[in-house]
Coordinates of C-alpha atoms and ligand atoms in Angstrom, one line a residue:
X1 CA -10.5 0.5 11.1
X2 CA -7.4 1.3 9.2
X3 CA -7.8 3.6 6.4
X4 CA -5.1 2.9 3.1
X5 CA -3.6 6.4 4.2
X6 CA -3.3 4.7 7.8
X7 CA -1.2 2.2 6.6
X8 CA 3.2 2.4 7.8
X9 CA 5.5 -0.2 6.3
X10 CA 9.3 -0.3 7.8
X11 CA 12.0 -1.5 5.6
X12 CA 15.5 -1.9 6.2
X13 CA 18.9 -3.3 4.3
X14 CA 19.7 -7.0 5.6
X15 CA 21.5 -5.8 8.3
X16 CA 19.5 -3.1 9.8
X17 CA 21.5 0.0 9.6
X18 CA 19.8 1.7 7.0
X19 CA 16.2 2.0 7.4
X20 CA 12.7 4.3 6.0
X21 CA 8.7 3.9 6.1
X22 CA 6.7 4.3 3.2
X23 CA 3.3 6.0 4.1
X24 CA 0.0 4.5 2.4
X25 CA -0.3 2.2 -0.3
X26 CA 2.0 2.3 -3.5
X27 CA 1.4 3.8 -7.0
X28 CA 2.2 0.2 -8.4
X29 CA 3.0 -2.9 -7.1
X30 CA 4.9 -5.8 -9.3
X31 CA 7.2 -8.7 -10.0
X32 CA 10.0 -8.1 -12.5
X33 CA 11.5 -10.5 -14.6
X34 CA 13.8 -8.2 -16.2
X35 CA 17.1 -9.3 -16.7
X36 CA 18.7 -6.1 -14.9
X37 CA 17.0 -7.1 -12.0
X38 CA 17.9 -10.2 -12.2
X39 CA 21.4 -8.9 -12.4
X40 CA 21.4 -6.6 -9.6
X41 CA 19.3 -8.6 -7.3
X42 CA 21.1 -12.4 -8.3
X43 CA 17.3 -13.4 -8.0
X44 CA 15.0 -15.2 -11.2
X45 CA 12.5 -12.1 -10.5
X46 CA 11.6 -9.6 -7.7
X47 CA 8.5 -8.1 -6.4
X48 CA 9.2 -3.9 -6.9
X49 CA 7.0 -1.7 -5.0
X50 CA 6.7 2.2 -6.5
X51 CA 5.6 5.2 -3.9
X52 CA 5.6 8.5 -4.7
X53 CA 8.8 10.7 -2.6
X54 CA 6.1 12.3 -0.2
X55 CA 5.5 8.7 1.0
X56 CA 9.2 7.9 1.4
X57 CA 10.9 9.1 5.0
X58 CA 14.4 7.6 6.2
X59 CA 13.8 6.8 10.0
X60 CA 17.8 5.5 10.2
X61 CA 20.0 7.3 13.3
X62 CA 21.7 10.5 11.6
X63 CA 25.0 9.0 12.4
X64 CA 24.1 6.0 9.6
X65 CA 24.0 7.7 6.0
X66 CA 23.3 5.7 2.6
X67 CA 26.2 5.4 0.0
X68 CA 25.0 7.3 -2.9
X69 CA 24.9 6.2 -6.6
X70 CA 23.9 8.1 -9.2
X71 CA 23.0 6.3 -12.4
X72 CA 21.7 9.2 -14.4
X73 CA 18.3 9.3 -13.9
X74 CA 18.4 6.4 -11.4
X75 CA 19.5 6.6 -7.8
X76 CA 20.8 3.8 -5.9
X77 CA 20.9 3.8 -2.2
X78 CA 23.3 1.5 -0.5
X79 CA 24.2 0.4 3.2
X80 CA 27.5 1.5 3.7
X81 CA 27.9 -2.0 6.0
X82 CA 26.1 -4.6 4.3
X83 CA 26.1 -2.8 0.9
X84 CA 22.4 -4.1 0.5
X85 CA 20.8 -1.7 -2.0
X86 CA 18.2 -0.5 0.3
X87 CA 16.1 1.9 -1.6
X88 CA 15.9 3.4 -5.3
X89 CA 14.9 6.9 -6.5
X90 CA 13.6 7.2 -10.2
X91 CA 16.0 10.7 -10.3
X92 CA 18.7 12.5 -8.9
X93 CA 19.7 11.9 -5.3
X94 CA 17.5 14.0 -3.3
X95 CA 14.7 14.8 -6.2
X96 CA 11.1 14.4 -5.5
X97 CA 11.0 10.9 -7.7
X98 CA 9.1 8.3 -7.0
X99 CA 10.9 5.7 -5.0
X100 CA 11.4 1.8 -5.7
X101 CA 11.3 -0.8 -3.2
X102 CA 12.0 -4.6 -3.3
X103 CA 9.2 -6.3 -1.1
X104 CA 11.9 -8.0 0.3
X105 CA 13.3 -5.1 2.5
X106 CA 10.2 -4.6 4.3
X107 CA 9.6 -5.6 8.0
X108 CA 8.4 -9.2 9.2
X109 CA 6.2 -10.9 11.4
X110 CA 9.2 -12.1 13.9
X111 CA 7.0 -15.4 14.2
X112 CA 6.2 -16.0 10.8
X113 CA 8.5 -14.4 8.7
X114 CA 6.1 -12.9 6.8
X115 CA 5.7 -9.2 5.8
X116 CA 3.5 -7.1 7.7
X117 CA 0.6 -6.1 5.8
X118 CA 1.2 -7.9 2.4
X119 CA -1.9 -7.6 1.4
X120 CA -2.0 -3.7 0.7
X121 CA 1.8 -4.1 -1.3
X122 CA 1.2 -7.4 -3.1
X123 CA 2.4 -7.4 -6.5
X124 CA -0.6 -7.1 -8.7
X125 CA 1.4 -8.6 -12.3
X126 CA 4.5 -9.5 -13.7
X127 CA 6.2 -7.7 -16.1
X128 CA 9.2 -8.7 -18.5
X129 CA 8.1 -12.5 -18.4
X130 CA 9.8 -12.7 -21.8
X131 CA 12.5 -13.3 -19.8
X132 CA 11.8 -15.1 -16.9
X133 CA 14.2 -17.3 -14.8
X134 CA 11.0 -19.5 -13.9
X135 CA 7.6 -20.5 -14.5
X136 CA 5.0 -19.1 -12.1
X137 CA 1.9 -21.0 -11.6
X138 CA -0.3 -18.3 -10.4
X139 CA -3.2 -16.0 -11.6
X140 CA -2.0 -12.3 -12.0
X141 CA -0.9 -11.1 -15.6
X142 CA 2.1 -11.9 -17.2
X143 CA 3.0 -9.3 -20.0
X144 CA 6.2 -10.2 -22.2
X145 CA 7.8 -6.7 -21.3
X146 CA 5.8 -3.7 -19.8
X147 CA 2.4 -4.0 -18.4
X148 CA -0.1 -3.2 -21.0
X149 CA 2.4 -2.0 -23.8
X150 CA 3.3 -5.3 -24.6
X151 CA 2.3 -9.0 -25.5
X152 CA 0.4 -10.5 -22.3
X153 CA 1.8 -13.7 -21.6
X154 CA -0.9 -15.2 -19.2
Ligands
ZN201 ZN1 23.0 -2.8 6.0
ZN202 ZN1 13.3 -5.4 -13.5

């Protein structure tokens, strides 16, 4: 049996050339209705994954490197071919931040299309509801902005 420190997911930009594992379960696991994300990602809401920077590895060749960009206290990492944002760090490039996902990015069943191992990632809430793109008909916790520090929704 697979223990939760057992478990590998692979995730890639959309074309490939930028990959990394994340090691064991996230910290949290969510989807965001926010409107930056909504913004960035041209989608009503996505499902962010947070792991801490020992769990983050980049398992691309040497010869593909991420284009770097540094928000200030936000780190974007983007396929220089696709220009996919691949990863995010919650720092400066290279810190020990925690790291965001989007569930998206993470490796499928070839077959099914599904990702591997949803169950141990699967979002657990949504957050910024307030300011959702759509109505979701399911039974996790919907909190107008942040979980728990602000009006629950659902
Ligand atoms: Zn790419
Ligand atoms: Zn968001």
């Amino acid at each position: 049996m697979s223990t939760a420190q057992d478990i590998v997911h692979n995730g890639s930009c959309l074309c490939g050339a930028i990959s990394f594992k994340l090691e064991g379960k996230p910290l949290f696991s969510i989807y965001c209705h926010c409107t930056q994300c909504q913004r960035a990602d041209g989608a009503a809401f996505v499902s962010s994954m947070h792991f801490p920077n020992s769990a983050f590895t980049w398992t691309h060749s040497p010869t593909s490197k991420p284009d770097i960009e540094d928000l200030g206290g936000m780190t974007l990492y983007r396929c220089p071919k696709c220009r996919s944002c691949a990863a995010c760090q919650f720092g400066a490039p290279g810190s020990d931040a925690n790291w965001t996902i989007r569930g998206s990015h993470l490796a499928r069943d070839p077959e099914s299309g599904r990702i591997l191992d949803w169950d141990t990632v699967k979002p657990t809430g949504h957050i910024f509801y307030g300011t959702r793109l759509v109505d979701v008909a399911d039974d996790l916790p919907k909190w107008e902005g942040f979980s728990n520090r602000s009006e629950r929704l659902g």
